[in-house]
CSV table of C-alpha atoms and ligand atoms in Angstrom, one decimal:
chain,number,residue,atom,x,y,z
K,1,MET,CA,-15.7,18.2,-29.2
K,2,THR,CA,-18.1,15.2,-29.2
K,3,ALA,CA,-17.0,11.7,-28.5
K,4,ARG,CA,-15.4,10.0,-31.5
K,5,PRO,CA,-14.7,6.4,-30.6
K,6,GLY,CA,-13.3,5.7,-34.1
K,7,ARG,CA,-11.0,8.6,-34.2
K,8,HIS,CA,-7.8,6.6,-34.0
K,9,ARG,CA,-8.6,5.0,-37.3
K,10,THR,CA,-10.3,7.9,-39.0
K,11,VAL,CA,-8.1,10.9,-38.2
K,12,ALA,CA,-6.1,10.6,-41.4
K,13,ALA,CA,-9.2,10.6,-43.5
K,14,LEU,CA,-10.4,13.7,-41.7
K,15,ALA,CA,-7.1,15.5,-42.2
K,16,ALA,CA,-8.5,18.0,-44.6
K,17,THR,CA,-11.6,18.8,-42.5
K,18,ALA,CA,-12.1,21.4,-39.9
K,19,LEU,CA,-12.8,18.6,-37.5
K,20,SER,CA,-9.2,17.5,-37.6
K,21,VAL,CA,-8.0,20.9,-36.6
K,22,ALA,CA,-10.1,20.5,-33.4
K,23,VAL,CA,-9.0,16.9,-32.8
K,24,CYS,CA,-5.3,17.3,-33.7
K,25,PRO,CA,-4.5,21.0,-33.3
K,26,LEU,CA,-0.9,20.5,-34.2
K,27,GLY,CA,-1.7,18.7,-37.4
K,28,THR,CA,-2.4,21.4,-40.0
K,29,ALA,CA,-4.2,20.3,-43.0
K,30,THR,CA,-1.5,21.3,-45.5
K,31,ALA,CA,2.0,20.5,-44.4
K,32,ALA,CA,0.8,17.9,-42.0
K,33,PRO,CA,3.2,15.1,-41.2
K,34,GLN,CA,1.8,11.6,-41.9
K,35,HIS,CA,1.0,11.2,-38.3
K,36,PRO,CA,0.4,14.6,-36.7
K,37,PRO,CA,1.3,14.8,-33.0
K,38,LEU,CA,-1.4,14.1,-30.5
K,39,THR,CA,-2.3,16.4,-27.7
K,40,ARG,CA,-3.7,15.5,-24.4
K,41,ALA,CA,-6.9,17.4,-25.2
K,42,ALA,CA,-7.4,15.1,-28.2
K,43,HIS,CA,-7.9,12.2,-25.8
K,44,THR,CA,-10.5,13.4,-23.5
K,45,HIS,CA,-13.1,11.7,-25.7
K,46,THR,CA,-15.1,8.9,-24.4
K,47,VAL,CA,-14.9,5.4,-25.8
K,48,ASP,CA,-17.8,3.1,-24.8
K,49,CYS,CA,-15.9,-0.1,-24.2
K,50,ARG,CA,-19.2,-1.9,-23.5
K,51,ALA,CA,-20.2,-1.3,-27.1
K,52,VAL,CA,-16.8,-1.6,-29.0
K,53,LYS,CA,-13.9,-3.9,-28.5
K,54,CYS,CA,-11.3,-2.2,-26.4
K,55,VAL,CA,-7.8,-3.3,-25.2
K,56,ALA,CA,-5.6,-1.4,-22.8
K,57,LEU,CA,-1.8,-1.9,-23.3
K,58,THR,CA,0.1,-1.1,-20.1
K,59,PHE,CA,3.8,-0.7,-19.6
K,60,ASP,CA,5.5,-1.0,-16.3
K,61,ASP,CA,8.8,0.0,-14.7
K,62,GLY,CA,9.7,3.0,-16.9
K,63,PRO,CA,10.5,5.4,-18.1
K,64,THR,CA,13.8,3.9,-19.3
K,65,GLN,CA,16.2,4.4,-22.2
K,66,TYR,CA,13.7,2.4,-24.3
K,67,THR,CA,10.7,4.5,-23.6
K,68,ALA,CA,11.2,7.3,-26.1
K,69,ALA,CA,11.2,4.9,-29.1
K,70,LEU,CA,8.0,3.3,-27.7
K,71,LEU,CA,6.3,6.7,-27.5
K,72,THR,CA,7.3,7.5,-31.0
K,73,THR,CA,5.6,4.2,-32.1
K,74,LEU,CA,2.4,5.1,-30.1
K,75,GLU,CA,2.3,8.6,-31.4
K,76,ARG,CA,2.7,7.5,-35.0
K,77,SER,CA,0.0,5.0,-34.6
K,78,HIS,CA,-2.3,7.4,-32.7
K,79,ALA,CA,-2.5,4.7,-30.0
K,80,LEU,CA,-2.9,5.3,-26.3
K,81,ALA,CA,-1.4,3.3,-23.5
K,82,THR,CA,-1.1,3.3,-19.7
K,83,PHE,CA,2.3,3.6,-18.0
K,84,PHE,CA,3.0,2.6,-14.4
K,85,LEU,CA,6.0,4.5,-13.4
K,86,ILE,CA,8.7,3.9,-10.9
K,87,GLY,CA,9.0,7.2,-9.1
K,88,PRO,CA,12.8,7.7,-9.4
K,89,HIS,CA,12.6,6.7,-13.1
K,90,ALA,CA,10.1,9.5,-13.6
K,91,LEU,CA,12.7,11.9,-12.1
K,92,GLN,CA,15.5,10.4,-14.2
K,93,TYR,CA,13.6,10.4,-17.5
K,94,ARG,CA,11.5,13.5,-16.9
K,95,ALA,CA,11.1,14.3,-20.6
K,96,ASP,CA,9.7,10.9,-21.3
K,97,ALA,CA,7.3,10.9,-18.4
K,98,LEU,CA,6.1,14.4,-19.5
K,99,ARG,CA,5.8,13.2,-23.1
K,100,GLU,CA,3.5,10.3,-21.9
K,101,TYR,CA,1.4,12.8,-20.0
K,102,ARG,CA,1.1,15.2,-22.9
K,103,ASP,CA,0.4,12.5,-25.4
K,104,GLY,CA,-2.7,11.6,-23.4
K,105,ASP,CA,-1.4,8.3,-22.1
K,106,ALA,CA,-2.5,7.4,-18.6
K,107,ILE,CA,0.1,7.4,-15.9
K,108,GLY,CA,0.0,5.3,-12.8
K,109,ASP,CA,2.1,4.7,-9.7
K,110,HIS,CA,4.5,1.6,-9.5
K,111,THR,CA,6.3,2.4,-6.2
K,112,VAL,CA,9.7,3.8,-5.5
K,113,THR,CA,11.9,0.7,-5.2
K,114,HIS,CA,9.7,-2.0,-6.7
K,115,PRO,CA,9.4,-4.2,-3.6
K,116,HIS,CA,7.1,-7.1,-2.9
K,117,LEU,CA,4.6,-5.0,-1.0
K,118,THR,CA,2.9,-7.9,0.7
K,119,LEU,CA,6.1,-8.3,2.7
K,120,LEU,CA,5.9,-4.7,4.1
K,121,PRO,CA,4.0,-3.4,7.0
K,122,ARG,CA,1.3,-0.8,6.2
K,123,PRO,CA,3.5,2.3,6.8
K,124,GLY,CA,6.1,0.9,4.3
K,125,ILE,CA,3.4,0.4,1.7
K,126,ASP,CA,2.0,3.8,2.2
K,127,GLN,CA,5.5,5.3,1.8
K,128,GLN,CA,6.2,3.4,-1.4
K,129,ILE,CA,2.9,4.6,-2.9
K,130,ASP,CA,3.0,8.2,-1.6
K,131,VAL,CA,6.7,9.0,-2.4
K,132,ALA,CA,6.3,7.7,-5.9
K,133,ALA,CA,3.1,9.7,-6.4
K,134,GLN,CA,5.0,12.8,-5.3
K,135,GLN,CA,7.9,12.1,-7.6
K,136,ILE,CA,5.5,11.5,-10.6
K,137,ALA,CA,3.5,14.6,-9.7
K,138,SER,CA,6.6,16.7,-9.5
K,139,VAL,CA,7.2,15.9,-13.2
K,140,THR,CA,3.7,15.8,-14.7
K,141,GLY,CA,1.9,18.1,-12.3
K,142,HIS,CA,-0.7,15.4,-11.6
K,143,ARG,CA,-0.8,12.9,-8.8
K,144,PRO,CA,-1.7,9.4,-10.2
K,145,VAL,CA,-5.0,7.8,-9.4
K,146,LEU,CA,-3.9,4.4,-10.7
K,147,PHE,CA,-1.7,2.0,-8.8
K,148,ARG,CA,0.0,-1.2,-9.9
K,149,PRO,CA,1.8,-3.2,-7.2
K,150,PRO,CA,5.1,-4.6,-8.3
K,151,PHE,CA,4.9,-8.3,-9.4
K,152,GLY,CA,1.1,-7.9,-9.2
K,153,ALA,CA,1.6,-8.9,-5.5
K,154,TRP,CA,-1.3,-7.5,-3.4
K,155,ASN,CA,-3.3,-8.4,-0.3
K,156,ALA,CA,-5.8,-6.5,1.8
K,157,ARG,CA,-3.1,-4.2,3.2
K,158,VAL,CA,-2.0,-3.2,-0.2
K,159,ARG,CA,-5.5,-2.6,-1.4
K,160,GLU,CA,-6.3,-0.5,1.6
K,161,ALA,CA,-3.2,1.5,1.2
K,162,ALA,CA,-4.0,2.2,-2.4
K,163,GLY,CA,-7.5,3.2,-1.4
K,164,ALA,CA,-6.2,5.5,1.3
K,165,ALA,CA,-3.9,7.1,-1.4
K,166,GLY,CA,-7.0,7.6,-3.6
K,167,MET,CA,-5.9,5.1,-6.2
K,168,ALA,CA,-7.5,2.1,-8.0
K,169,VAL,CA,-5.4,-1.1,-8.1
K,170,VAL,CA,-4.9,-2.0,-11.7
K,171,LEU,CA,-3.7,-5.6,-12.5
K,172,TRP,CA,-4.1,-7.4,-15.8
K,173,ASN,CA,-5.5,-10.5,-17.5
K,174,VAL,CA,-3.1,-10.8,-20.4
K,175,ASP,CA,0.6,-11.4,-19.6
K,176,PRO,CA,3.1,-12.4,-22.4
K,177,ARG,CA,5.8,-12.5,-19.7
K,178,ASP,CA,8.0,-10.2,-21.7
K,179,TRP,CA,10.4,-10.1,-18.8
K,180,LYS,CA,11.2,-13.7,-19.6
K,181,HIS,CA,10.7,-13.8,-23.4
K,182,HIS,CA,12.9,-11.2,-25.0
K,183,ASP,CA,11.5,-11.9,-28.4
K,184,PRO,CA,9.1,-9.5,-30.1
K,185,ALA,CA,7.4,-12.2,-32.2
K,186,PHE,CA,6.8,-14.3,-29.1
K,187,ILE,CA,5.3,-11.3,-27.3
K,188,ASP,CA,3.0,-10.6,-30.2
K,189,ARG,CA,1.8,-14.2,-30.4
K,190,ALA,CA,1.2,-14.4,-26.7
K,191,VAL,CA,-0.8,-11.2,-26.4
K,192,LEU,CA,-2.8,-11.9,-29.5
K,193,ALA,CA,-3.6,-15.5,-28.3
K,194,GLY,CA,-4.9,-14.2,-25.0
K,195,VAL,CA,-6.6,-10.9,-25.8
K,196,ARG,CA,-10.3,-10.5,-25.4
K,197,PRO,CA,-12.5,-7.4,-25.5
K,198,GLY,CA,-11.8,-5.4,-22.3
K,199,ALA,CA,-8.4,-6.9,-21.8
K,200,ILE,CA,-5.6,-5.3,-19.8
K,201,VAL,CA,-2.2,-6.3,-21.1
K,202,VAL,CA,0.9,-6.1,-19.0
K,203,LEU,CA,4.1,-5.2,-20.8
K,204,HIS,CA,7.4,-3.5,-19.7
K,205,ASP,CA,9.3,-0.7,-21.3
K,206,ARG,CA,12.4,-1.7,-19.3
K,207,TYR,CA,13.4,-4.3,-21.9
K,208,ALA,CA,14.8,-3.4,-25.4
K,209,THR,CA,12.7,-6.1,-27.0
K,210,THR,CA,9.2,-5.2,-25.8
K,211,PRO,CA,8.9,-1.9,-27.7
K,212,LEU,CA,9.9,-3.8,-30.9
K,213,ALA,CA,6.7,-6.0,-30.5
K,214,VAL,CA,4.4,-3.0,-30.3
K,215,PRO,CA,4.1,-1.8,-33.9
K,216,ARG,CA,2.8,-5.2,-35.2
K,217,LEU,CA,0.7,-5.7,-32.0
K,218,ILE,CA,-1.1,-2.4,-32.7
K,219,ASP,CA,-1.6,-3.3,-36.4
K,220,VAL,CA,-3.0,-6.7,-35.7
K,221,LEU,CA,-5.2,-5.6,-32.8
K,222,ARG,CA,-6.7,-2.9,-35.0
K,223,ALA,CA,-7.2,-5.3,-37.8
K,224,ARG,CA,-9.2,-7.4,-35.4
K,225,GLY,CA,-11.4,-4.4,-34.6
K,226,TYR,CA,-9.9,-3.3,-31.3
K,227,ASP,CA,-9.7,0.3,-30.0
K,228,LEU,CA,-6.5,0.9,-28.1
K,229,VAL,CA,-7.5,2.8,-25.0
K,230,THR,CA,-6.1,3.9,-21.6
K,231,VAL,CA,-7.2,2.2,-18.5
K,232,PRO,CA,-9.4,5.1,-17.4
K,233,GLN,CA,-11.0,5.1,-20.9
K,234,LEU,CA,-11.6,1.3,-20.6
K,235,PHE,CA,-13.8,1.9,-17.6
K,236,ALA,CA,-15.2,5.3,-18.5
K,237,THR,CA,-18.7,4.1,-19.4
K,238,SER,CA,-19.0,1.4,-16.8
K,239,GLY,CA,-18.9,3.4,-13.7
K,240,GLY,CA,-15.3,4.5,-13.8
K,241,LEU,CA,-12.4,3.3,-11.5
K,242,ARG,CA,-12.8,3.5,-7.7
K,243,SER,CA,-10.0,3.9,-5.3
K,244,GLY,CA,-9.2,0.8,-3.3
K,245,VAL,CA,-10.8,-1.5,-5.8
K,246,VAL,CA,-8.8,-4.2,-7.7
K,247,TYR,CA,-9.3,-4.4,-11.5
K,248,HIS,CA,-8.1,-7.2,-13.8
K,249,HIS,CA,-9.9,-6.3,-17.0
K,250,GLY,CA,-12.6,-3.9,-18.3
K,251,PRO,CA,-15.9,-4.4,-20.0
K,252,GLY,CA,-16.5,-5.8,-23.4
K,253,PRO,CA,-19.3,-5.8,-25.9
M,1,LIG,NI1,7.1,-3.8,-12.2
């Protein structure tokens, strides 16, 4: 399967072609639901975010009771996201974590107890990263290579610990502060006001209101020409992500 950067928007139009069978194996041409389920294999394609406008929506602190509805929205929209999981939440909401993985969403590590890591000695930081990674891997079968420190709080010790764990440190450059503003319309306005090509947007699937902001957010971003990509996709054509390096945003055209 060759790279198809525009696949998200064109898959419906391709529903009757053989190509769609390869892209969306579960979406048969005849009795296909309006939005055939995605599979992880469908998302191994490369998007060149140096050439097209990309944005990476990221969701922290889950999975929670609100994650399933968010995943349904993403699946229906054929949109990808990146989730930074709290290890014990992955164990508690195994089906949702696995669904994220199978959908092709990227999964990162967001520690075990969500502490301010800058206040911890290096062994404590290592433990927060490694135990969460083991917990996540016990569900998805894959150890994360992305790490987001709680509160975005990092220093040299945190960066080095992430590097030693083989993880890139992924921060953000668009923050609607959905933890404070429990209002979908506010969240949409704040993201849309701040987004630029290559943006990484921080959101949380631990609040009931945030998933409600996502359907319109996706619609407007696409209307503005954005591809919704995972964090690894965002960097795929600009050298990839390196462990122990801090990222706030990706490239843009
Ligand atoms: Ni968090």
